[in-house]
Short mmCIF file of C-alpha atoms in Angstrom, two decimals:
data_model
loop_
_atom_site.label_atom_id
_atom_site.label_comp_id
_atom_site.label_asym_id
_atom_site.label_seq_id
_atom_site.Cartn_x
_atom_site.Cartn_y
_atom_site.Cartn_z
CA MET A 1 0.13 -0.30 -0.06
CA ALA A 2 1.28 3.43 -0.71
CA MET A 3 1.62 6.10 1.35
CA ALA A 4 0.53 9.00 1.36
CA PRO A 5 2.86 12.00 -0.86
CA SER A 6 3.81 14.33 0.82
CA VAL A 7 3.14 18.15 -1.23
CA GLN A 8 7.21 18.26 -2.68
CA ARG A 9 8.09 15.98 -5.16
CA PRO A 10 11.08 13.93 -4.00
CA ARG A 11 14.59 15.76 -5.16
CA PHE A 12 15.49 14.12 -8.69
CA ASN A 13 19.09 12.49 -8.00
CA PRO A 14 20.13 10.78 -11.42
CA SER A 15 23.06 7.88 -11.36
CA ASN A 16 25.43 7.17 -13.98
CA SER A 17 24.96 3.67 -15.12
CA SER A 18 27.26 3.14 -17.38
CA GLY A 19 29.86 2.47 -14.68
CA VAL A 20 31.70 6.10 -14.61
CA SER A 21 32.89 6.08 -10.85
CA ASP A 22 32.41 9.97 -10.16
CA VAL A 23 28.88 9.86 -10.55
CA HIS A 24 27.35 8.40 -7.70
CA ARG A 25 25.31 4.56 -8.52
CA LEU A 26 22.38 3.60 -6.97
CA HIS A 27 22.33 0.51 -4.78
CA HIS A 28 21.26 -2.42 -7.26
CA ASP A 29 23.15 -3.60 -10.64
CA VAL A 30 20.05 -4.86 -12.10
CA PRO A 31 21.96 -6.04 -15.74
CA SER A 32 21.45 -3.96 -19.08
CA LEU A 33 18.35 -5.38 -21.44
CA CYS A 34 19.48 -8.43 -23.27
CA ASN A 35 17.66 -9.27 -26.80
CA SER A 36 16.55 -12.95 -27.39
CA ASP A 37 16.13 -12.17 -30.84
CA PRO A 38 19.30 -13.74 -32.41
CA ASN A 39 19.27 -10.93 -35.16
CA PRO A 40 23.21 -9.63 -34.88
CA LEU A 41 21.29 -6.50 -36.13
CA HIS A 42 19.78 -5.98 -32.60
CA PHE A 43 22.99 -5.12 -30.02
CA ARG A 44 22.46 -5.23 -26.41
CA PHE A 45 20.91 -2.24 -24.60
CA GLN A 46 24.15 -0.12 -22.95
CA SER A 47 22.41 2.20 -19.34
CA LEU A 48 23.13 5.45 -19.24
CA VAL A 49 21.02 7.05 -16.41
CA SER A 50 19.17 6.03 -13.57
CA CYS A 51 17.41 7.30 -10.69
CA PRO A 52 15.12 6.33 -7.67
CA ALA A 53 11.51 5.43 -8.34
CA ASP A 54 9.44 7.15 -5.39
CA VAL A 55 6.50 5.70 -6.85
CA PRO A 56 4.23 2.30 -7.11
CA LEU A 57 5.37 0.65 -10.87
CA GLU A 58 1.13 0.30 -11.08
CA LEU A 59 1.64 4.24 -12.49
CA PHE A 60 4.20 3.43 -14.94
CA GLU A 61 1.50 2.87 -17.56
CA ALA A 62 -0.27 6.28 -16.67
CA ALA A 63 2.88 8.30 -16.78
CA VAL A 64 4.53 7.32 -20.20
CA SER A 65 1.56 7.58 -21.28
CA GLN A 66 2.02 11.29 -21.41
CA LEU A 67 5.61 10.72 -22.95
CA ILE A 68 4.24 8.76 -25.94
CA HIS A 69 0.61 11.61 -26.92
CA HIS A 70 2.89 14.28 -26.05
CA PRO A 71 6.27 14.84 -27.48
CA GLU A 72 5.99 18.36 -27.60
CA TYR A 73 6.60 18.99 -23.82
CA ASN A 74 10.16 17.22 -24.42
CA SER A 75 11.64 19.20 -27.47
CA THR A 76 10.72 23.14 -28.49
CA LEU A 77 11.61 21.41 -32.15
CA ILE A 78 8.36 19.29 -32.28
CA LEU A 79 5.14 20.43 -32.95
CA ARG A 80 2.99 17.17 -31.75
CA SER A 81 2.58 13.20 -32.64
CA GLU A 82 0.35 11.87 -34.74
CA THR A 83 -1.55 8.32 -33.24
CA ILE A 84 -1.12 5.88 -36.38
CA SER A 85 -2.31 2.70 -34.23
CA ASP A 86 -2.85 1.80 -31.30
CA SER A 87 -3.00 -1.64 -30.16
CA ASP A 88 -2.67 -4.84 -27.81
CA THR A 89 -2.60 -7.80 -30.06
CA THR A 90 -0.12 -6.49 -33.00
CA ILE A 91 3.22 -6.15 -32.25
CA PRO A 92 5.47 -5.39 -35.05
CA THR A 93 8.84 -7.17 -35.75
CA SER A 94 11.20 -4.21 -35.14
CA ALA A 95 10.03 -3.98 -31.68
CA PRO A 96 13.12 -6.16 -29.83
CA CYS A 97 12.38 -9.63 -28.00
CA LEU A 98 14.08 -8.91 -24.10
CA ASP A 99 15.08 -11.04 -22.03
CA GLY A 100 11.86 -11.43 -18.92
CA TYR A 101 9.64 -9.55 -21.12
CA HIS A 102 7.25 -9.45 -23.74
CA ALA A 103 5.55 -6.56 -25.24
CA VAL A 104 1.18 -6.20 -24.41
CA ARG A 105 1.18 -2.67 -27.17
CA ASN A 106 2.30 -0.61 -29.38
CA VAL A 107 1.31 2.69 -30.06
CA HIS A 108 2.62 3.60 -33.86
CA ARG A 109 2.75 7.25 -33.92
CA LYS A 110 4.20 9.58 -35.92
CA LEU A 111 6.75 12.98 -34.82
CA LEU A 112 5.49 16.20 -37.22
CA PRO A 113 8.62 18.85 -36.91
CA ARG A 114 7.05 22.58 -35.73
CA ARG A 115 9.23 23.51 -38.99
CA PRO A 116 8.74 20.79 -41.18
CA GLY A 117 10.66 23.11 -43.75
CA ARG A 118 13.25 22.12 -42.08
CA ASP A 119 13.02 19.38 -39.89
CA SER A 120 11.21 16.30 -41.40
CA GLY A 121 8.82 13.87 -39.88
CA LEU A 122 9.46 10.22 -38.31
CA GLU A 123 7.44 7.49 -37.74
CA GLN A 124 7.95 4.97 -34.23
CA HIS A 125 6.77 2.39 -32.83
CA CYS A 126 6.54 3.07 -28.73
CA THR A 127 5.94 -0.54 -27.20
CA LEU A 128 5.09 -1.47 -23.98
CA TYR A 129 6.93 -4.22 -21.94
CA ALA A 130 5.71 -6.22 -18.98
CA PHE A 131 7.84 -9.33 -16.55
CA GLU A 132 6.76 -12.40 -18.22
CA THR A 133 6.91 -13.99 -14.80
CA GLY A 134 7.46 -13.07 -11.05
CA GLU A 135 5.05 -10.63 -8.58
CA PHE A 136 5.13 -8.17 -11.47
CA ALA A 137 3.95 -9.99 -14.40
CA GLY A 138 1.71 -8.68 -16.83
CA LEU A 139 2.28 -5.23 -15.29
CA PRO A 140 3.77 -2.91 -18.29
CA SER A 141 7.24 -1.78 -16.76
CA MET A 142 8.92 -0.76 -19.90
CA LEU A 143 8.55 1.58 -22.73
CA VAL A 144 10.55 0.96 -25.73
CA LEU A 145 11.11 3.59 -28.44
CA THR A 146 11.75 2.43 -31.95
CA PRO A 147 12.46 4.86 -35.24
CA LEU A 148 11.58 3.73 -38.15
CA VAL A 149 13.87 5.73 -40.61
CA PRO A 150 13.44 5.10 -44.78
CA GLU A 151 16.11 3.33 -46.57
CA GLY A 152 19.00 6.01 -47.12
CA GLU A 153 17.55 7.94 -44.84
CA SER A 154 18.83 9.67 -41.46
CA LEU A 155 17.11 11.06 -38.41
CA PRO A 156 16.22 14.22 -38.15
CA TYR A 157 17.97 16.49 -35.57
CA TYR A 158 15.42 16.20 -32.52
CA HIS A 159 15.88 12.63 -32.27
CA PRO A 160 19.00 10.88 -30.62
CA THR A 161 20.93 9.63 -32.44
CA VAL A 162 20.12 5.46 -31.42
CA SER A 163 18.56 2.71 -32.61
CA HIS A 164 15.74 1.91 -29.96
CA LEU A 165 15.50 3.97 -26.54
CA ALA A 166 13.75 2.21 -23.56
CA PHE A 167 12.58 3.59 -20.07
CA ARG A 168 12.70 0.97 -17.73
CA PHE A 169 10.81 0.87 -14.11
CA ILE A 170 13.11 -1.97 -11.37
CA PRO A 171 11.38 -2.95 -8.61
CA SER A 172 13.30 -3.22 -6.03
CA SER A 173 12.04 -6.74 -5.55
CA ILE A 174 14.15 -7.72 -8.26
CA THR A 175 17.60 -6.15 -7.66
CA THR A 176 20.55 -8.16 -6.87
CA THR A 177 22.12 -6.07 -4.21
CA SER A 178 22.87 -8.10 -1.38
CA ASP A 179 21.85 -6.04 0.81
CA SER A 180 18.06 -6.07 0.96
CA ALA A 181 16.85 -2.99 3.19
CA SER A 182 19.11 -0.90 1.28
CA ALA A 183 17.31 -2.40 -1.80
CA GLN A 184 15.67 0.56 -4.51
CA SER A 185 12.93 0.62 -6.91
CA ALA A 186 14.53 2.79 -10.10
CA LEU A 187 14.17 4.07 -13.06
CA ARG A 188 16.69 3.55 -15.86
CA ILE A 189 17.42 4.48 -19.32
CA GLU A 190 18.79 2.80 -21.52
CA VAL A 191 19.86 2.65 -25.08
CA ILE A 192 21.42 0.82 -28.42
CA PRO A 193 23.37 4.35 -29.99
CA LEU A 194 24.01 4.19 -33.01
CA PRO A 195 27.34 2.86 -34.20
CA GLY A 196 29.88 5.95 -33.40
CA THR A 197 27.36 7.71 -30.91
CA PRO A 198 29.18 9.27 -27.84
CA THR A 199 27.51 8.71 -24.39
CA ASP A 200 29.79 9.96 -21.79
CA PRO A 201 28.79 12.60 -19.71
CA ASN A 202 28.84 15.38 -21.88
CA SER A 203 27.99 13.63 -24.78
CA ARG A 204 24.77 15.66 -26.59
CA LEU A 205 22.73 11.60 -26.10
CA TYR A 206 23.55 11.35 -22.43
CA ARG A 207 22.09 14.76 -21.75
CA THR A 208 18.99 13.48 -24.25
CA ALA A 209 18.15 10.60 -21.59
CA LEU A 210 19.60 13.09 -18.42
CA ALA A 211 16.43 15.04 -19.51
CA LEU A 212 14.15 12.62 -19.98
CA LEU A 213 14.77 10.59 -17.79
CA ASP A 214 13.95 13.72 -15.51
CA THR A 215 10.58 14.35 -16.96
CA LEU A 216 9.73 10.59 -16.79
CA HIS A 217 10.11 10.81 -12.84
CA ARG A 218 8.05 13.82 -12.78
CA TYR A 219 5.23 12.57 -14.77
CA LEU A 220 5.14 9.63 -12.10
CA TRP A 221 5.06 11.75 -9.40
CA GLY A 222 2.12 13.60 -10.70
CA ALA A 223 0.44 10.69 -11.70
CA PHE A 224 1.45 9.75 -7.66
CA THR A 225 -0.03 13.53 -5.91
CA HIS A 226 -3.20 13.58 -8.66
CA TYR A 227 -1.60 16.47 -10.93
CA GLN A 228 -3.71 18.47 -12.17
CA LYS A 229 -2.82 19.98 -15.12
CA ARG A 230 -1.38 24.48 -14.48
CA VAL A 231 -4.05 25.35 -17.02
CA GLN A 232 -6.00 23.89 -19.52
CA HIS A 233 -5.69 24.43 -23.36
CA ASP A 234 -7.53 22.98 -26.46
CA VAL A 235 -10.82 23.48 -24.89
CA LEU A 236 -12.98 25.73 -27.87
CA ILE A 237 -10.26 24.60 -30.57
CA PRO A 238 -8.84 21.12 -30.99
CA ARG A 239 -4.87 21.35 -30.65
CA GLU A 240 -4.35 19.72 -34.37
CA ILE A 241 -6.88 22.20 -36.05
CA TYR A 242 -5.03 25.36 -34.67
CA GLN A 243 -1.55 24.06 -35.66
CA ASP A 244 -2.08 23.10 -38.66
CA VAL A 245 -3.47 26.54 -39.52
CA TYR A 246 -1.32 28.23 -37.59
CA LEU A 247 1.60 26.70 -39.61
CA LYS A 248 0.35 28.39 -42.67
CA MET A 249 -0.67 31.71 -40.75
CA ARG A 250 3.02 31.56 -39.74
CA GLU A 251 4.45 31.02 -43.16
CA ARG A 252 2.17 34.31 -44.08
CA HIS A 253 3.05 36.74 -42.01
CA LYS A 254 6.40 36.00 -40.37
CA GLY A 255 7.77 38.94 -42.51
CA ILE A 256 6.64 41.15 -40.01
CA VAL A 257 8.97 40.27 -37.69
CA ASN A 258 11.91 41.42 -40.55
CA THR A 259 10.25 45.02 -40.78
CA TRP A 260 8.67 45.99 -37.32
CA ARG A 261 8.59 49.62 -36.29
CA GLU A 262 7.95 49.39 -33.12
CA THR A 263 10.35 49.38 -30.20
CA THR A 264 8.91 46.49 -28.53
CA ASP A 265 9.96 42.76 -29.29
CA PRO A 266 8.68 41.72 -32.38
CA LEU A 267 8.90 37.95 -31.81
CA LYS A 268 7.19 38.54 -28.94
CA HIS A 269 4.06 40.47 -30.55
CA VAL A 270 4.13 39.08 -34.37
CA PHE A 271 3.74 35.57 -32.85
CA GLU A 272 1.19 36.41 -30.74
CA ASP A 273 -0.99 38.33 -32.31
CA ILE A 274 -0.80 35.16 -35.66
CA GLY A 275 -1.72 32.69 -32.56
CA ILE A 276 -4.79 35.66 -32.06
CA ALA A 277 -5.83 35.63 -35.25
CA THR A 278 -5.87 32.05 -36.12
CA PHE A 279 -8.04 30.84 -32.92
CA LEU A 280 -10.30 34.08 -33.98
CA MET A 281 -10.49 32.57 -37.52
CA LEU A 282 -11.21 28.96 -36.79
CA PHE A 283 -13.58 29.95 -33.43
CA TRP A 284 -15.47 32.65 -35.77
CA LYS A 285 -15.76 29.44 -38.68
CA ASP A 286 -17.39 26.94 -35.56
CA MET A 287 -19.59 29.60 -34.16
CA PHE A 288 -21.14 31.22 -37.46
CA ALA A 289 -21.13 27.61 -39.60
CA ALA A 290 -24.51 26.19 -39.84
CA SER A 291 -22.82 22.81 -38.96
CA VAL A 292 -20.13 22.38 -37.47
CA ASP A 293 -17.15 21.29 -39.53
CA LEU A 294 -13.82 21.87 -38.36
CA ALA A 295 -12.71 18.31 -38.37
CA ASP A 296 -12.45 18.38 -42.40
CA MET A 297 -9.61 20.30 -42.86
CA LYS A 298 -7.13 17.68 -43.24
CA GLU A 299 -5.94 18.39 -46.22
CA LEU A 300 -5.22 22.74 -46.07
CA ASP A 301 -5.77 25.02 -48.74
CA ASP A 302 -4.72 28.41 -48.00
CA SER A 303 -7.82 29.50 -49.82
CA ARG A 304 -10.01 28.24 -48.11
CA TRP A 305 -10.65 30.38 -44.95
CA THR A 306 -11.81 33.11 -47.49
CA SER A 307 -15.25 31.69 -47.54
CA TRP A 308 -15.32 30.78 -43.79
CA PRO A 309 -18.02 31.65 -41.71
CA ARG A 310 -17.42 34.87 -39.84
CA PRO A 311 -19.07 38.05 -37.75
CA SER A 312 -21.80 39.30 -40.26
CA GLY A 313 -20.84 42.58 -38.89
CA GLY A 314 -17.40 42.59 -38.86
CA PHE A 315 -15.10 42.47 -35.49
CA LEU A 316 -14.05 45.84 -34.02
CA ASP A 317 -11.03 45.37 -31.81
CA LEU A 318 -10.75 47.51 -28.90
CA GLY A 319 -7.55 49.19 -27.63
CA CYS A 320 -5.54 47.85 -31.10
CA GLY A 321 -2.31 49.35 -30.15
CA ASN A 322 0.22 48.56 -32.96
CA GLY A 323 -3.25 46.88 -35.07
CA LEU A 324 -1.15 43.65 -35.29
CA LEU A 325 -4.43 42.15 -35.06
CA THR A 326 -6.67 43.64 -36.70
CA HIS A 327 -4.24 44.08 -40.10
CA ILE A 328 -3.77 39.95 -40.07
CA LEU A 329 -7.65 39.94 -39.75
CA SER A 330 -7.60 42.53 -42.46
CA ALA A 331 -5.19 40.33 -45.16
CA GLU A 332 -6.58 37.23 -44.93
CA GLY A 333 -10.44 38.78 -46.10
CA TYR A 334 -12.42 39.63 -43.17
CA SER A 335 -13.67 43.41 -42.42
CA GLY A 336 -13.24 45.04 -39.25
CA TYR A 337 -11.85 47.81 -37.04
CA GLY A 338 -9.45 48.06 -34.40
CA ILE A 339 -9.68 51.70 -32.38
CA ASP A 340 -7.01 53.17 -29.98
CA LEU A 341 -6.67 56.70 -28.75
CA ARG A 342 -3.22 57.30 -31.22
CA ALA A 343 -2.07 56.05 -34.26
CA ARG A 344 1.37 54.03 -33.71
CA THR A 345 4.31 54.14 -36.00
CA SER A 346 3.38 50.76 -37.48
CA TRP A 347 0.23 51.47 -39.12
CA ALA A 348 1.36 53.81 -41.34
CA HIS A 349 3.69 50.92 -42.91
CA TYR A 350 0.46 48.20 -43.46
CA PRO A 351 -1.29 47.93 -46.67
CA ASN A 352 -4.18 51.14 -46.97
CA SER A 353 -6.79 47.96 -46.40
CA SER A 354 -5.68 47.90 -43.01
CA ARG A 355 -5.05 51.63 -42.44
CA ALA A 356 -8.43 51.72 -43.85
CA ALA A 357 -9.50 49.67 -40.53
CA LEU A 358 -7.91 51.63 -38.02
CA LYS A 359 -8.99 54.45 -35.92
CA VAL A 360 -7.79 56.60 -33.98
CA HIS A 361 -11.32 56.74 -31.18
CA ALA A 362 -11.59 57.39 -27.97
CA LEU A 363 -14.20 54.62 -26.44
CA ASP A 364 -16.81 56.54 -24.07
CA PRO A 365 -18.88 53.26 -22.71
CA THR A 366 -21.74 56.52 -21.59
CA GLN A 367 -22.32 57.14 -25.20
CA PHE A 368 -24.67 54.50 -25.07
CA LEU A 369 -26.95 55.11 -22.72
CA SER A 370 -27.91 57.67 -25.32
CA PRO A 371 -27.34 56.32 -28.81
CA ASP A 372 -28.78 58.54 -31.07
CA ASN A 373 -25.98 61.44 -29.91
CA SER A 374 -23.15 59.32 -31.14
CA ASN A 375 -21.75 60.28 -34.92
CA ASP A 376 -22.28 58.61 -37.91
CA GLU A 377 -18.44 57.61 -38.12
CA GLU A 378 -18.82 56.17 -34.31
CA LYS A 379 -21.96 54.27 -35.45
CA SER A 380 -20.30 52.60 -37.99
CA LEU A 381 -17.94 51.39 -35.58
CA TRP A 382 -20.58 49.02 -33.96
CA GLU A 383 -22.23 47.29 -36.77
CA PRO A 384 -25.16 44.96 -35.51
CA GLY A 385 -23.67 41.70 -35.09
CA ALA A 386 -20.29 42.68 -34.37
CA PHE A 387 -17.26 40.85 -32.62
CA LEU A 388 -15.66 42.55 -30.46
CA ILE A 389 -11.88 42.02 -29.00
CA GLY A 390 -10.30 42.82 -26.35
CA ASN A 391 -6.41 41.65 -26.44
CA HIS A 392 -4.93 42.84 -23.25
CA ALA A 393 -7.30 46.00 -23.43
CA ASP A 394 -6.39 46.86 -19.58
CA GLU A 395 -9.36 49.75 -19.00
CA LEU A 396 -11.51 48.36 -21.24
CA THR A 397 -11.57 44.22 -20.06
CA PRO A 398 -14.08 45.10 -18.06
CA TRP A 399 -16.73 46.90 -20.66
CA LEU A 400 -16.01 43.62 -23.58
CA PRO A 401 -19.64 42.20 -21.93
CA VAL A 402 -21.35 45.09 -21.03
CA LEU A 403 -20.87 46.51 -24.25
CA ALA A 404 -21.12 43.48 -26.19
CA THR A 405 -24.72 43.20 -24.90
CA LEU A 406 -26.12 47.05 -25.06
CA THR A 407 -24.94 46.64 -28.89
CA GLY A 408 -26.46 43.49 -30.04
CA ALA A 409 -22.88 42.18 -30.51
CA SER A 410 -22.47 38.79 -31.49
CA GLY A 411 -19.58 37.71 -29.30
CA TYR A 412 -16.71 39.19 -27.86
CA LEU A 413 -12.96 37.31 -26.72
CA SER A 414 -11.16 38.91 -24.17
CA ILE A 415 -7.77 38.82 -22.85
CA PRO A 416 -6.96 39.84 -20.03
CA CYS A 417 -3.96 41.43 -18.45
CA CYS A 418 -3.64 44.67 -16.06
CA ALA A 419 -6.23 43.90 -13.58
CA TRP A 420 -9.35 46.95 -13.99
CA MET A 421 -12.45 47.31 -12.97
CA PHE A 422 -15.28 49.92 -14.64
CA ASP A 423 -12.99 53.56 -13.70
CA GLU A 424 -10.82 51.60 -11.31
CA ARG A 425 -8.22 49.40 -10.44
CA PHE A 426 -9.39 45.65 -9.55
CA THR A 427 -8.85 44.77 -5.81
CA ARG A 428 -10.92 42.20 -3.59
CA SER A 429 -13.01 44.58 -1.17
CA SER A 430 -13.62 46.90 -4.41
CA ALA A 431 -14.75 43.53 -6.41
CA ALA A 432 -17.02 42.29 -3.52
CA SER A 433 -18.68 45.95 -3.78
CA ALA A 434 -18.92 47.50 -6.91
CA LEU A 435 -21.75 44.00 -7.75
CA ASP A 436 -24.16 42.11 -6.76
CA PHE A 437 -24.15 39.25 -8.41
CA SER A 438 -26.27 37.40 -6.13
CA ASP A 439 -29.51 38.93 -8.04
CA ASN A 440 -29.00 35.94 -11.07
CA GLU A 441 -31.00 33.54 -7.75
CA SER A 442 -34.36 34.58 -8.83
CA LEU A 443 -33.86 35.27 -12.78
CA ASP A 444 -31.87 31.77 -13.10
CA ALA A 445 -34.37 30.09 -11.20
CA ALA A 446 -37.17 31.19 -13.52
CA ALA A 447 -34.93 30.11 -16.43
CA GLY A 448 -34.08 27.06 -15.13
CA VAL A 449 -30.07 28.13 -14.82
CA VAL A 450 -28.11 26.79 -11.74
CA SER A 451 -27.19 30.27 -10.07
CA SER A 452 -23.96 30.93 -9.95
CA GLU A 453 -23.59 31.82 -6.39
CA ALA A 454 -25.95 28.74 -5.48
CA GLU A 455 -22.97 26.60 -7.49
CA ASP A 456 -20.36 24.74 -5.17
CA GLU A 457 -17.57 27.45 -5.40
CA ALA A 458 -14.95 24.32 -6.30
CA ILE A 459 -16.91 23.87 -9.62
CA PHE A 460 -17.47 26.41 -10.50
CA ILE A 461 -14.01 27.74 -10.87
CA SER A 462 -13.23 24.73 -12.44
CA SER A 463 -15.86 25.57 -15.13
CA LEU A 464 -13.38 27.84 -16.36
CA GLY A 465 -10.57 26.13 -17.32
CA MET A 466 -7.77 27.72 -15.18
CA GLY A 467 -6.68 24.36 -13.64
CA ALA A 468 -3.70 24.55 -10.63
CA GLU A 469 -5.09 28.38 -11.01
CA GLY A 470 -7.71 28.55 -9.93
CA THR A 471 -7.29 29.35 -6.78
CA HIS A 472 -7.92 32.85 -4.78
CA LYS A 473 -4.93 32.94 -3.84
CA SER A 474 -3.26 35.45 -6.56
CA GLN A 475 -4.82 38.61 -7.23
CA TYR A 476 -4.80 37.93 -10.71
CA SER A 477 -6.99 34.32 -10.50
CA ALA A 478 -9.28 36.26 -8.55
CA TYR A 479 -9.97 38.92 -11.23
CA ARG A 480 -10.32 36.22 -14.00
CA ILE A 481 -13.07 35.09 -11.47
CA TRP A 482 -14.62 38.19 -11.58
CA LEU A 483 -14.74 38.71 -14.88
CA ALA A 484 -16.37 35.79 -15.24
CA ARG A 485 -18.88 35.84 -12.99
CA LEU A 486 -19.57 39.56 -14.93
CA SER A 487 -20.23 37.96 -17.66
CA ARG A 488 -22.73 35.31 -16.64
CA TRP A 489 -24.89 37.78 -14.18
CA LEU A 490 -25.11 39.82 -17.71
CA GLY A 491 -26.37 36.79 -19.85
CA TRP A 492 -23.77 35.35 -21.57
CA LYS A 493 -23.21 32.03 -21.15
CA ILE A 494 -19.58 31.69 -19.53
CA GLU A 495 -16.71 29.97 -21.72
CA CYS A 496 -12.45 29.62 -21.56
CA ASP A 497 -9.45 28.45 -22.78
CA THR A 498 -5.73 28.91 -22.62
CA LEU A 499 -4.54 30.35 -26.15
CA ARG A 500 -1.44 28.69 -27.31
CA ILE A 501 0.59 31.96 -27.55
CA PRO A 502 4.00 33.41 -26.50
CA SER A 503 2.45 35.47 -23.51
CA THR A 504 1.98 34.22 -20.02
CA ARG A 505 -1.23 36.41 -19.88
CA ASN A 506 -3.04 33.64 -22.50
CA TRP A 507 -6.27 32.94 -20.68
CA ALA A 508 -9.27 33.72 -22.24
CA ILE A 509 -12.74 33.96 -21.42
CA VAL A 510 -15.28 34.67 -24.78
CA GLY A 511 -19.31 35.03 -24.93
CA ARG A 512 -20.66 33.31 -27.94
CA GLU A 513 -23.92 32.34 -26.72
CA ARG A 514 -27.13 33.76 -24.61
CA LEU A 515 -28.20 32.77 -21.49
CA PRO A 516 -32.14 31.80 -21.98
CA GLY A 517 -34.13 34.26 -20.07
CA ASP A 518 -35.97 37.81 -20.63
CA GLN A 519 -33.15 39.39 -22.44
CA ARG A 520 -34.53 42.82 -21.33
CA ILE A 521 -33.32 41.93 -18.07
CA TYR A 522 -29.76 41.29 -18.77
CA VAL A 523 -29.12 44.54 -20.65
CA ASP A 524 -31.02 46.57 -17.97
CA ARG A 525 -28.24 45.09 -16.04
CA ALA A 526 -25.57 46.18 -18.37
CA ARG A 527 -27.15 49.70 -18.29
CA ARG A 528 -27.36 50.21 -14.63
CA ILE A 529 -23.65 49.17 -14.83
CA VAL A 530 -23.08 52.21 -17.40
CA GLU A 531 -25.38 54.80 -14.93
CA ASP A 532 -23.26 54.12 -12.00
CA VAL A 533 -20.36 55.20 -13.05
CA ALA A 534 -21.63 57.65 -15.15
CA ARG A 535 -22.78 58.66 -11.61
CA ARG A 536 -20.05 58.24 -9.88
CA GLY A 537 -17.67 60.52 -12.71
CA THR A 538 -14.72 58.97 -11.84
CA PHE A 539 -14.54 57.77 -15.75
CA LYS A 540 -12.77 60.42 -17.81
CA ALA A 541 -12.84 58.63 -21.44
CA ARG A 542 -9.54 59.97 -22.84
CA THR A 543 -8.92 62.81 -25.43
CA PRO A 544 -7.61 61.19 -28.82
CA GLU A 545 -3.84 61.92 -29.63
CA GLY A 546 -2.64 63.31 -32.95
CA LYS A 547 -3.28 64.29 -36.24
CA ALA A 548 -6.81 62.22 -35.89
CA HIS A 549 -7.60 64.88 -33.06
CA ASP A 550 -6.47 67.57 -34.44
CA ARG A 551 -9.11 67.04 -37.77
CA ALA A 552 -11.85 66.70 -35.35
CA SER A 553 -10.74 69.57 -33.25
#
């Protein structure tokens, strides 16, 4: 019976198992794997590195499943893997026959490179083995990876130069040390290196094995402690489809890095906005399609998304900053506008179609109390059915669901960064006194919807997809929970995702579906927010800057 796990993961304490004497050895001398296959091409495995196994063997299969299905966690050069087949009856002849073990499962996968123009893909067999006899007979205790290299080709750079690589769990009961009291279960990496491949502790192969062993040790401890992922990715858009479209979008727009006009880091901003644009295009395709057909894009042609469904009222990017997201969407044929207080240096260097979509405009939410007072240009920005975007919009972030409710928007995407309320910085105390979400109870009961206040707190927070971050311990977590409650209070069904963009602030909340009930109640709530802000008089619409302001004067 396993003991209850401690809070902290045990120290990763690797040992060189190749016989080098200056590295601490584990207290066991289990020999390396031995092939029972007489084929002379199947050489003996060589042990590289070991570490103590601090968990029961029963968790091994769950831990190596992560290694099989998510190789991208171990190499930035790998995009993902695609499973070709998964069988517990058909074992390939390329899988080695090993003394004392029998193969119990084989996953045939293909590794996809992150840079297909530089690296090639690679098929690989991932074979699970169990002991043939003894206490642990039938229980998976080893994973062997076997690359399938076409004749005349070589392994891609991201793959170790081996013909086989084994992850081995060695229970304490089969160690051969004479001191049974000190016998300790162990994890070990063993390989059959290609001829001429160095395996000393300074070699690339050894360092790779060390990193893989650390990953396995971490996965096993996570399985032991019921580890919860830090965040939840790919909730709204399947990972494979997003990655395939993103790679094409990156090729189309990566040249912006070389012509970047701002002082900010182009590698971050360019690829971040390419990622957000990709997400939006796929999200709109799903949201506005007559039928869901995201899975039909295995053979994706660059021109196909010109006919994808999109918001009838276009998009409106609030606080668009450098205008890059607006430019990318415009370049891909999506109509809409980006607004900000001042024009950025980049604006003048975009094509005419993108420049026409970027507007210097100061947003004043109180104008929606008397929409008749808006001028024609302001009205043109807020087309019926527009989709609102708030990408790190700071002070405008809490206004996204409010304005979407008041203007009849088709939906919104908000990626919050700095924590703001309507007219002041967000704090827990100010949030508690700003709005009373408890009046959802009577409305939700009539509509047959469970009130967010009546829900168990843990269940509600879990629904936001924040993973292990979903606690009240940080200000940012509390802010996101408050935004989600606000959105629901205003009649939006809550959907959240963690975007695959190069930013630590990549959690997004989206609204695309209205909750049932009398919609006039939700609109009235939004109006009350604007009226309260206007009455306090603390929100001041900023004055547009630059030439656009001069012309307006």
